PDB file of C-alpha atoms in Angstrom:
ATOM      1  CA  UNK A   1      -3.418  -4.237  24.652  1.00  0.00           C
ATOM      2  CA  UNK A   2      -3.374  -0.667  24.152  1.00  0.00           C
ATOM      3  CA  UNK A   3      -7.161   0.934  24.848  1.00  0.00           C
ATOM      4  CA  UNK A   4      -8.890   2.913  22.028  1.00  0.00           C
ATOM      5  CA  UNK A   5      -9.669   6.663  22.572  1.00  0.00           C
ATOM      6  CA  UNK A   6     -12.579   6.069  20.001  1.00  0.00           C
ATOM      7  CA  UNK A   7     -14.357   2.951  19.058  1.00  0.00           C
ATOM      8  CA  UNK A   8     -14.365   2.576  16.294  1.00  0.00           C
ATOM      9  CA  UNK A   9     -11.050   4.339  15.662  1.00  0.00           C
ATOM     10  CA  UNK A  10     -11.135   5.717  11.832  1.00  0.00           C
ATOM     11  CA  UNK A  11      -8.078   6.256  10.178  1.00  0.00           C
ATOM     12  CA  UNK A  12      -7.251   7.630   6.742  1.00  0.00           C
ATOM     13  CA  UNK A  13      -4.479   6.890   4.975  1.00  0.00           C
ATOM     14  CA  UNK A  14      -4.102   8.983   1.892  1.00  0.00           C
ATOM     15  CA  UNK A  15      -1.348  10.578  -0.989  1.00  0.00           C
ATOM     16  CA  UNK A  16      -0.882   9.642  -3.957  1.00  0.00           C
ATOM     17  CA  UNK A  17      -0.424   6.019  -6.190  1.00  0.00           C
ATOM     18  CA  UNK A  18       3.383   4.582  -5.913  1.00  0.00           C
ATOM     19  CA  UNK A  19       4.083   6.297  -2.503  1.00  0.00           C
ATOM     20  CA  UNK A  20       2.990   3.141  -0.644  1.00  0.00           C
ATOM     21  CA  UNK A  21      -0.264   4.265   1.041  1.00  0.00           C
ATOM     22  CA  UNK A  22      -2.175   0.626   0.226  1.00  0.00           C
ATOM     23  CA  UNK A  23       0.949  -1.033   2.293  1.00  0.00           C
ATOM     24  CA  UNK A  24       0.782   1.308   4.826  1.00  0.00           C
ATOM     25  CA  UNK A  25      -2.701   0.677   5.708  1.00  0.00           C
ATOM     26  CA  UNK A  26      -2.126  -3.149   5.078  1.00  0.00           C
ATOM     27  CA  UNK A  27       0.497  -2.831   8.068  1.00  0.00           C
ATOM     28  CA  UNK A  28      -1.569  -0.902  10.143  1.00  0.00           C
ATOM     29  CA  UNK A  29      -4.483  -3.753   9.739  1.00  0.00           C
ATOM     30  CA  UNK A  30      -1.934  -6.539  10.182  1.00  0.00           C
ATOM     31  CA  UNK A  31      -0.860  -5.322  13.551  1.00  0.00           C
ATOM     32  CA  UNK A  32      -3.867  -3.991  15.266  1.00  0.00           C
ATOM     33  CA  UNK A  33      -5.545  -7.713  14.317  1.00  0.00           C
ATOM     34  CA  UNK A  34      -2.397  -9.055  16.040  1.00  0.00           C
ATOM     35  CA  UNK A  35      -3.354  -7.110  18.794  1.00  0.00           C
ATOM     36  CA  UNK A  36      -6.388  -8.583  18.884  1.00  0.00           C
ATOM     37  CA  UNK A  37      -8.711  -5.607  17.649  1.00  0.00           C
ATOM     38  CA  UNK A  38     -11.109  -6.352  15.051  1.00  0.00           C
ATOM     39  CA  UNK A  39     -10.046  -3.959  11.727  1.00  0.00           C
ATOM     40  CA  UNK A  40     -11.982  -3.578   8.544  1.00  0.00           C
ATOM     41  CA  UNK A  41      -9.479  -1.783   6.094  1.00  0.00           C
ATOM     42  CA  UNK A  42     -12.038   0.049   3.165  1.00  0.00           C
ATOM     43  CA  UNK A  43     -11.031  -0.134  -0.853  1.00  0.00           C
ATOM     44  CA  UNK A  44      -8.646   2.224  -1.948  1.00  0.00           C
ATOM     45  CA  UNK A  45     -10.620   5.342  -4.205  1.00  0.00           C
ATOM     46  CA  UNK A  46      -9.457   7.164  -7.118  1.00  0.00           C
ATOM     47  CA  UNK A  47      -6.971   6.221  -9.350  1.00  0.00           C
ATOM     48  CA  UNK A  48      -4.490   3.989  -8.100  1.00  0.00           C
ATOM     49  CA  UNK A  49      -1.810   3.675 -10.433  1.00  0.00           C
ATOM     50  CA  UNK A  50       0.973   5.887 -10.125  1.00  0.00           C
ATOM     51  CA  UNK A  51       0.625   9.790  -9.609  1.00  0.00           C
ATOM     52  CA  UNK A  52      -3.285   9.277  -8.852  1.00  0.00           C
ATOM     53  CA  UNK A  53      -5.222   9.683  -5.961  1.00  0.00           C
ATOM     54  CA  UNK A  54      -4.920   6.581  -3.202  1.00  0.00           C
ATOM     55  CA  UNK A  55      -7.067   6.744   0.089  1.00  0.00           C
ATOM     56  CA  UNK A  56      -7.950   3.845   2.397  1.00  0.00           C
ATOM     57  CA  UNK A  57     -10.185   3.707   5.469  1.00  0.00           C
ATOM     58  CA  UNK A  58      -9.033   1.536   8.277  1.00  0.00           C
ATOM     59  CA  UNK A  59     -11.604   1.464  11.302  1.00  0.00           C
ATOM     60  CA  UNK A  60     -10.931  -0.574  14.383  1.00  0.00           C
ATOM     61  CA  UNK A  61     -12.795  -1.862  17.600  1.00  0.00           C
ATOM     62  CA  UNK A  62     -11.873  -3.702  20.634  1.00  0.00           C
ATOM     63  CA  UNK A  63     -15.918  -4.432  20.649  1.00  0.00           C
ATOM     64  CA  UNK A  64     -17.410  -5.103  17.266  1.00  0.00           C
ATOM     65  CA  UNK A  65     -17.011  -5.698  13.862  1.00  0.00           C
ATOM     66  CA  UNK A  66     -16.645  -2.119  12.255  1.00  0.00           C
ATOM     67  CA  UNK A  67     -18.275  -1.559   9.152  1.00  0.00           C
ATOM     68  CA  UNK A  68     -15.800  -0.492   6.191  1.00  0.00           C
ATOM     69  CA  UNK A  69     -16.804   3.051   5.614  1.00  0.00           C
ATOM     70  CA  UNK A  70     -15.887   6.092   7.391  1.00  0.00           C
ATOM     71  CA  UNK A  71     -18.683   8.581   7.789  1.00  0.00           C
ATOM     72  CA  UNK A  72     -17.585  12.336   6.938  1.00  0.00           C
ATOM     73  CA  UNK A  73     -16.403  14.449   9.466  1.00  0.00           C
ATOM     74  CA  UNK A  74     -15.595  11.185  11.673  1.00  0.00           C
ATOM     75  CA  UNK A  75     -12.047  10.356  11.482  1.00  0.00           C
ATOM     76  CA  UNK A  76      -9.634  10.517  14.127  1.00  0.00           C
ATOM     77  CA  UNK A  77      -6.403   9.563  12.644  1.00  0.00           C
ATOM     78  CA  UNK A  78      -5.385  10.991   9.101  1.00  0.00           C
ATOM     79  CA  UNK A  79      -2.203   9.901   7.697  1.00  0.00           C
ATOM     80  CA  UNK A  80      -1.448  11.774   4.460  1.00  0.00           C
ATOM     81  CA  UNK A  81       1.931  11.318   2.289  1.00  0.00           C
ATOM     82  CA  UNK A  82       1.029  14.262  -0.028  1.00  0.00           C
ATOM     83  CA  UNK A  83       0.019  17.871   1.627  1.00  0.00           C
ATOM     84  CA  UNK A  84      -2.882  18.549  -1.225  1.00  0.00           C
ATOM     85  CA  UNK A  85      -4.203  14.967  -0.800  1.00  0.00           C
ATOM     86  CA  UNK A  86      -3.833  15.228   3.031  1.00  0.00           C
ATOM     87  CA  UNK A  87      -5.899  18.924   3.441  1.00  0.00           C
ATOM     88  CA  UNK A  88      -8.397  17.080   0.793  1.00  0.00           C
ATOM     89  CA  UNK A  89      -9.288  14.725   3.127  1.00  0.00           C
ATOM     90  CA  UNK A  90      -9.070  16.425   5.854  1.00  0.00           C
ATOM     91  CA  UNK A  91     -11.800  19.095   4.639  1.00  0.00           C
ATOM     92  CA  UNK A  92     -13.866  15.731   3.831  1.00  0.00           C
ATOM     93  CA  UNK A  93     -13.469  13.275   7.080  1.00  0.00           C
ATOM     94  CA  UNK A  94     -11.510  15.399   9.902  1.00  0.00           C
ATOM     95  CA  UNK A  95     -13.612  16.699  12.686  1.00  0.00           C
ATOM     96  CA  UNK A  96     -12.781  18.500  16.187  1.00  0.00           C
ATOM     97  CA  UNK A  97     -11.151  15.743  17.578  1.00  0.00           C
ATOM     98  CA  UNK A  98      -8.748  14.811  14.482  1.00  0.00           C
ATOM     99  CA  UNK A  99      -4.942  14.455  14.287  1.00  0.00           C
ATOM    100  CA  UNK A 100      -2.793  14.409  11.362  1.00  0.00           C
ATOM    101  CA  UNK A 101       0.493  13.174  10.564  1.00  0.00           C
ATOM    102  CA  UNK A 102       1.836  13.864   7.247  1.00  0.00           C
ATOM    103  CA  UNK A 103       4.519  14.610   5.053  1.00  0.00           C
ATOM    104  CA  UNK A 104       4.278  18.492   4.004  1.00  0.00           C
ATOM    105  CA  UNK A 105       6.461  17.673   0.521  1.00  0.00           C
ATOM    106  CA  UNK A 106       4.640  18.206  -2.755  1.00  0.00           C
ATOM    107  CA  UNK A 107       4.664  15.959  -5.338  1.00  0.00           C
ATOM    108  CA  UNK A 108       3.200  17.926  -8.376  1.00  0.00           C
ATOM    109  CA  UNK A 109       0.484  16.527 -11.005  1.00  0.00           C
ATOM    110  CA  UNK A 110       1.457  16.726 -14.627  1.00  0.00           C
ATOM    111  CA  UNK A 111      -1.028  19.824 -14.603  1.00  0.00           C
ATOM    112  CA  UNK A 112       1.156  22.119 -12.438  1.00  0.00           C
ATOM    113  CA  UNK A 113       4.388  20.819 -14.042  1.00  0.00           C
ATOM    114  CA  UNK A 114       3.219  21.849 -17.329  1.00  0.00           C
ATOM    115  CA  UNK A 115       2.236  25.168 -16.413  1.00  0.00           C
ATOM    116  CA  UNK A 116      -1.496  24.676 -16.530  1.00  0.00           C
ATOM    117  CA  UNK A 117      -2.601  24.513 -13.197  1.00  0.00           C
ATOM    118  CA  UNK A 118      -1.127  26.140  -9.939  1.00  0.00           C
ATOM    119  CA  UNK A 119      -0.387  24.092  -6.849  1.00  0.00           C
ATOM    120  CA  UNK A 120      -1.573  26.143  -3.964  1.00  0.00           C
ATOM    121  CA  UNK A 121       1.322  27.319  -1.509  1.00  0.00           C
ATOM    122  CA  UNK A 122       2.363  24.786   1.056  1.00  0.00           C
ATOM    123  CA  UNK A 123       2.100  26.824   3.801  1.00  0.00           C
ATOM    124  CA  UNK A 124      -1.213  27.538   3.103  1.00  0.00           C
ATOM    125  CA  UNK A 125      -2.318  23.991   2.919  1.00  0.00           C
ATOM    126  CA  UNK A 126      -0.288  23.534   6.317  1.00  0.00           C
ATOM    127  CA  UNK A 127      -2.273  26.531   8.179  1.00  0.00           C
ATOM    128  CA  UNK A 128      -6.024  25.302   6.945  1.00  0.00           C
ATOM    129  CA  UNK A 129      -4.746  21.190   8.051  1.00  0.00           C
ATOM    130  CA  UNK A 130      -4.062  22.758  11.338  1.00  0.00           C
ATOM    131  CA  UNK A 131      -7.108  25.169  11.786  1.00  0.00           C
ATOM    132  CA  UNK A 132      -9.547  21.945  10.819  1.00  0.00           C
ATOM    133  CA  UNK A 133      -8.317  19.366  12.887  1.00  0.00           C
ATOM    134  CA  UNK A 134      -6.917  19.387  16.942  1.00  0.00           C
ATOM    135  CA  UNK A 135      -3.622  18.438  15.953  1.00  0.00           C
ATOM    136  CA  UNK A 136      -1.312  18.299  12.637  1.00  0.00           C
ATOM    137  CA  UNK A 137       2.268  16.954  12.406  1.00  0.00           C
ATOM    138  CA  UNK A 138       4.511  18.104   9.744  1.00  0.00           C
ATOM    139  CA  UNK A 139       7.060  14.817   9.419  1.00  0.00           C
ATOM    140  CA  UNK A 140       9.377  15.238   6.617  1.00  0.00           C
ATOM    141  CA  UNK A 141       9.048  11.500   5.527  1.00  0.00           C
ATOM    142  CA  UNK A 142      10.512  11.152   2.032  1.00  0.00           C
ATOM    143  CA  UNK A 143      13.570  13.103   3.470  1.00  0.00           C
ATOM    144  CA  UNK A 144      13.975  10.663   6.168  1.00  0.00           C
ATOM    145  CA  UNK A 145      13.706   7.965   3.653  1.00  0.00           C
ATOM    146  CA  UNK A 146      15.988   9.205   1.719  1.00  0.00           C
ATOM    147  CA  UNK A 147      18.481   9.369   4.712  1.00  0.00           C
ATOM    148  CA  UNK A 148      17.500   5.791   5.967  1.00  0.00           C
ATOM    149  CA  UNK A 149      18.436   4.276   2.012  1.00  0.00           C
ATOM    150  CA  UNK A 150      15.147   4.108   0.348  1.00  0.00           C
ATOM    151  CA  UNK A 151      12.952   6.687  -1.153  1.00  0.00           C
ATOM    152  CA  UNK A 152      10.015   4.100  -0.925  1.00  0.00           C
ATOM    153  CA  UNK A 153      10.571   3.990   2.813  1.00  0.00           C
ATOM    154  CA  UNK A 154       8.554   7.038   3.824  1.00  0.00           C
ATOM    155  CA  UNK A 155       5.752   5.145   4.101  1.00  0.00           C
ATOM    156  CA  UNK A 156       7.378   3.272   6.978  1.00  0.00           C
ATOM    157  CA  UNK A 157       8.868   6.846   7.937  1.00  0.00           C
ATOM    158  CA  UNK A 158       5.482   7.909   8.116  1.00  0.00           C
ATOM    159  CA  UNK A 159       4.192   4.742  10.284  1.00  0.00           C
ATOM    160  CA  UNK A 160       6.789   5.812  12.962  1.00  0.00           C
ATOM    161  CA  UNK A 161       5.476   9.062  13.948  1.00  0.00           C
ATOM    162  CA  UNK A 162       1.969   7.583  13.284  1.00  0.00           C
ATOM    163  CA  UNK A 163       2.903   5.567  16.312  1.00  0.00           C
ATOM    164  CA  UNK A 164       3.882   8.150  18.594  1.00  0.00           C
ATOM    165  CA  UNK A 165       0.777  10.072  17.775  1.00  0.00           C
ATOM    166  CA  UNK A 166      -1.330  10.707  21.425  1.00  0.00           C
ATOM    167  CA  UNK A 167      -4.514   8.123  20.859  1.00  0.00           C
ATOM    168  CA  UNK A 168      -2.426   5.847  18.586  1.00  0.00           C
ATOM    169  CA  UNK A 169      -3.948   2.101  19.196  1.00  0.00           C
ATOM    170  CA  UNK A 170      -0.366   0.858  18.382  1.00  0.00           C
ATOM    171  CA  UNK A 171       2.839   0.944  19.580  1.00  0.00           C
ATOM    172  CA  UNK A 172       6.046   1.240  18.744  1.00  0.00           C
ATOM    173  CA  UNK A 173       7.031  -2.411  19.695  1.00  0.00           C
ATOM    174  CA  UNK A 174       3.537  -3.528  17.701  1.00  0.00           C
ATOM    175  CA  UNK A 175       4.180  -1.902  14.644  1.00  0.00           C
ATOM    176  CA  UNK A 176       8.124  -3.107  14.368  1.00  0.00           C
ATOM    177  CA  UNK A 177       7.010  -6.404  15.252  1.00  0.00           C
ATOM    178  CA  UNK A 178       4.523  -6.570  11.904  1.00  0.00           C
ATOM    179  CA  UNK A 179       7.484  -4.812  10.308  1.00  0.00           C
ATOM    180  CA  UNK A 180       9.705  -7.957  11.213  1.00  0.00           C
ATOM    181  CA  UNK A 181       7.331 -10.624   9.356  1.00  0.00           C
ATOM    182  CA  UNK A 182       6.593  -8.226   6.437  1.00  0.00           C
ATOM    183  CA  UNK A 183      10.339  -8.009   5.434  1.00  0.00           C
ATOM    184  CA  UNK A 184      13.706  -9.540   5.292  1.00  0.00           C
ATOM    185  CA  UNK A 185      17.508  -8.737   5.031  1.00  0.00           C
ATOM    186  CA  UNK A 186      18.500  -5.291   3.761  1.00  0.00           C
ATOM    187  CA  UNK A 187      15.319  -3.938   3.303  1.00  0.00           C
ATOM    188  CA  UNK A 188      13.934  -4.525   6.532  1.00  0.00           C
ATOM    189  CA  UNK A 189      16.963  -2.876   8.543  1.00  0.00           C
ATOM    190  CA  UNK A 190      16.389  -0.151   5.507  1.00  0.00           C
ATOM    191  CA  UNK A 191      12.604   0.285   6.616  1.00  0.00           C
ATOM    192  CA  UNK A 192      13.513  -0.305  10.600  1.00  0.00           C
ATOM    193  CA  UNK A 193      15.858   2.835  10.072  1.00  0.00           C
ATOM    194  CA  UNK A 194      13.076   4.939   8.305  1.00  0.00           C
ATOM    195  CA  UNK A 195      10.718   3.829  11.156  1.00  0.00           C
ATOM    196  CA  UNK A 196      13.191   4.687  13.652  1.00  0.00           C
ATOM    197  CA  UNK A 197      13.884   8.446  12.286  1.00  0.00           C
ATOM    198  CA  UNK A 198       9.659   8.476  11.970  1.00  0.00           C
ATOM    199  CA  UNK A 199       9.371   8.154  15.466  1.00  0.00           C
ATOM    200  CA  UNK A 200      12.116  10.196  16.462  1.00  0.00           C
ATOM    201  CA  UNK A 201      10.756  13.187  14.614  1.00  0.00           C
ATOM    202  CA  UNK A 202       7.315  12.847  15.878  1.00  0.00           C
ATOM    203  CA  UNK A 203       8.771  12.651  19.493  1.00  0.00           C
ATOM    204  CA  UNK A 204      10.770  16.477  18.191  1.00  0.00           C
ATOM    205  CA  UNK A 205       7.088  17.747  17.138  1.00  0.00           C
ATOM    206  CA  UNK A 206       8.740  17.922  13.523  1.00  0.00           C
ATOM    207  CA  UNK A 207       7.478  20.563  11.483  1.00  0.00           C
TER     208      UNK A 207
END
């Protein structure tokens, strides 16, 4: 079994409702219990239906039973599949010691679509993720979804790279093992391609 760098180890997952956050976490748990870690994965905040706010905690210890919560300014693992959503939390939970994998595509609210509200500029939100947190990895995950067969595999896209992440408590092997029993037939060798690409492009340092 892989050692923790932290214990607990807090992770974030967080984007926005339909983009498969709540799964993503829900794998994450899965596997670390099957490592034998003992996981608490939080409630998901905001509004969860689709094009609303999603964030989960998931905290895990080789040692104790972690409560559900992660304190502000104490995560060490943020996993964001929205850049807005991502530097949110980051500005909320990341501290010195923080790394962040997420996808740097924006998906627009209603707001900024209808010419009310203005969506600040990407690269903007990509230089203050970086300058808060010890480490932030752009990994174009809907675009590798797309590429595996499934738009709604970024998630799993985003898992990959999660996994090659220095101070991940998983695998590679543990997390396409969980994949395995979670899915069947077309859209598990769908999702093992998206996983795949994930990891590739976190071994490139995608950007």
């Amino acid at each position: 079994m892989k050692e923790l760098r932290f214990d607990p180890l807090n992770i974030v997952v967080c984007g926005i409702g339909g983009q498969g956050n709540v799964l993503a976490a829900e794998v994450l748990g899965s596997a670390m219990c099957d490592r034998g870690f003992r996981v608490a994965v939080g409630e998901t905040y905001g509004a969860s239906q689709r094009g609303g706010s999603v964030m989960s905690h998931v905290r895990v210890s080789a040692k104790m039973d972690p409560s559900v919560l992660i304190p502000s300014g104490e995560a060490h693992i943020i996993i964001g599949f929205e850049p807005l959503e991502t530097l949110r939390m980051v500005r909320k939970y990341a501290g010195k010691d923080t790394t962040v994998v997420y996808d740097p595509r924006p998906v627009y609210p209603l707001g900024v679509l209808q010419g009310i509200q203005q969506y600040p500029a990407v690269e903007d939100i990509a230089a203050e993720i970086k300058g808060l947190t010890s480490m932030a990895l752009a990994v174009p995950a809907a675009g590798i979804a797309m590429e595996a067969g499934d738009s709604k595999a970024a998630n799993i896209a985003l898992l990959g790279a999660f996994s090659q992440l220095p101070g991940a408590p998983l695998s590679r092997e543990d997390l396409e093992k969980i994949l395995s029993q979670r899915f069947k037939g077309a859209v598990l060798e769908i999702n093992r391609r998206a996983f795949a690409m994930g990891c590739e492009a976190a071994g490139k340092g995608a950007e």
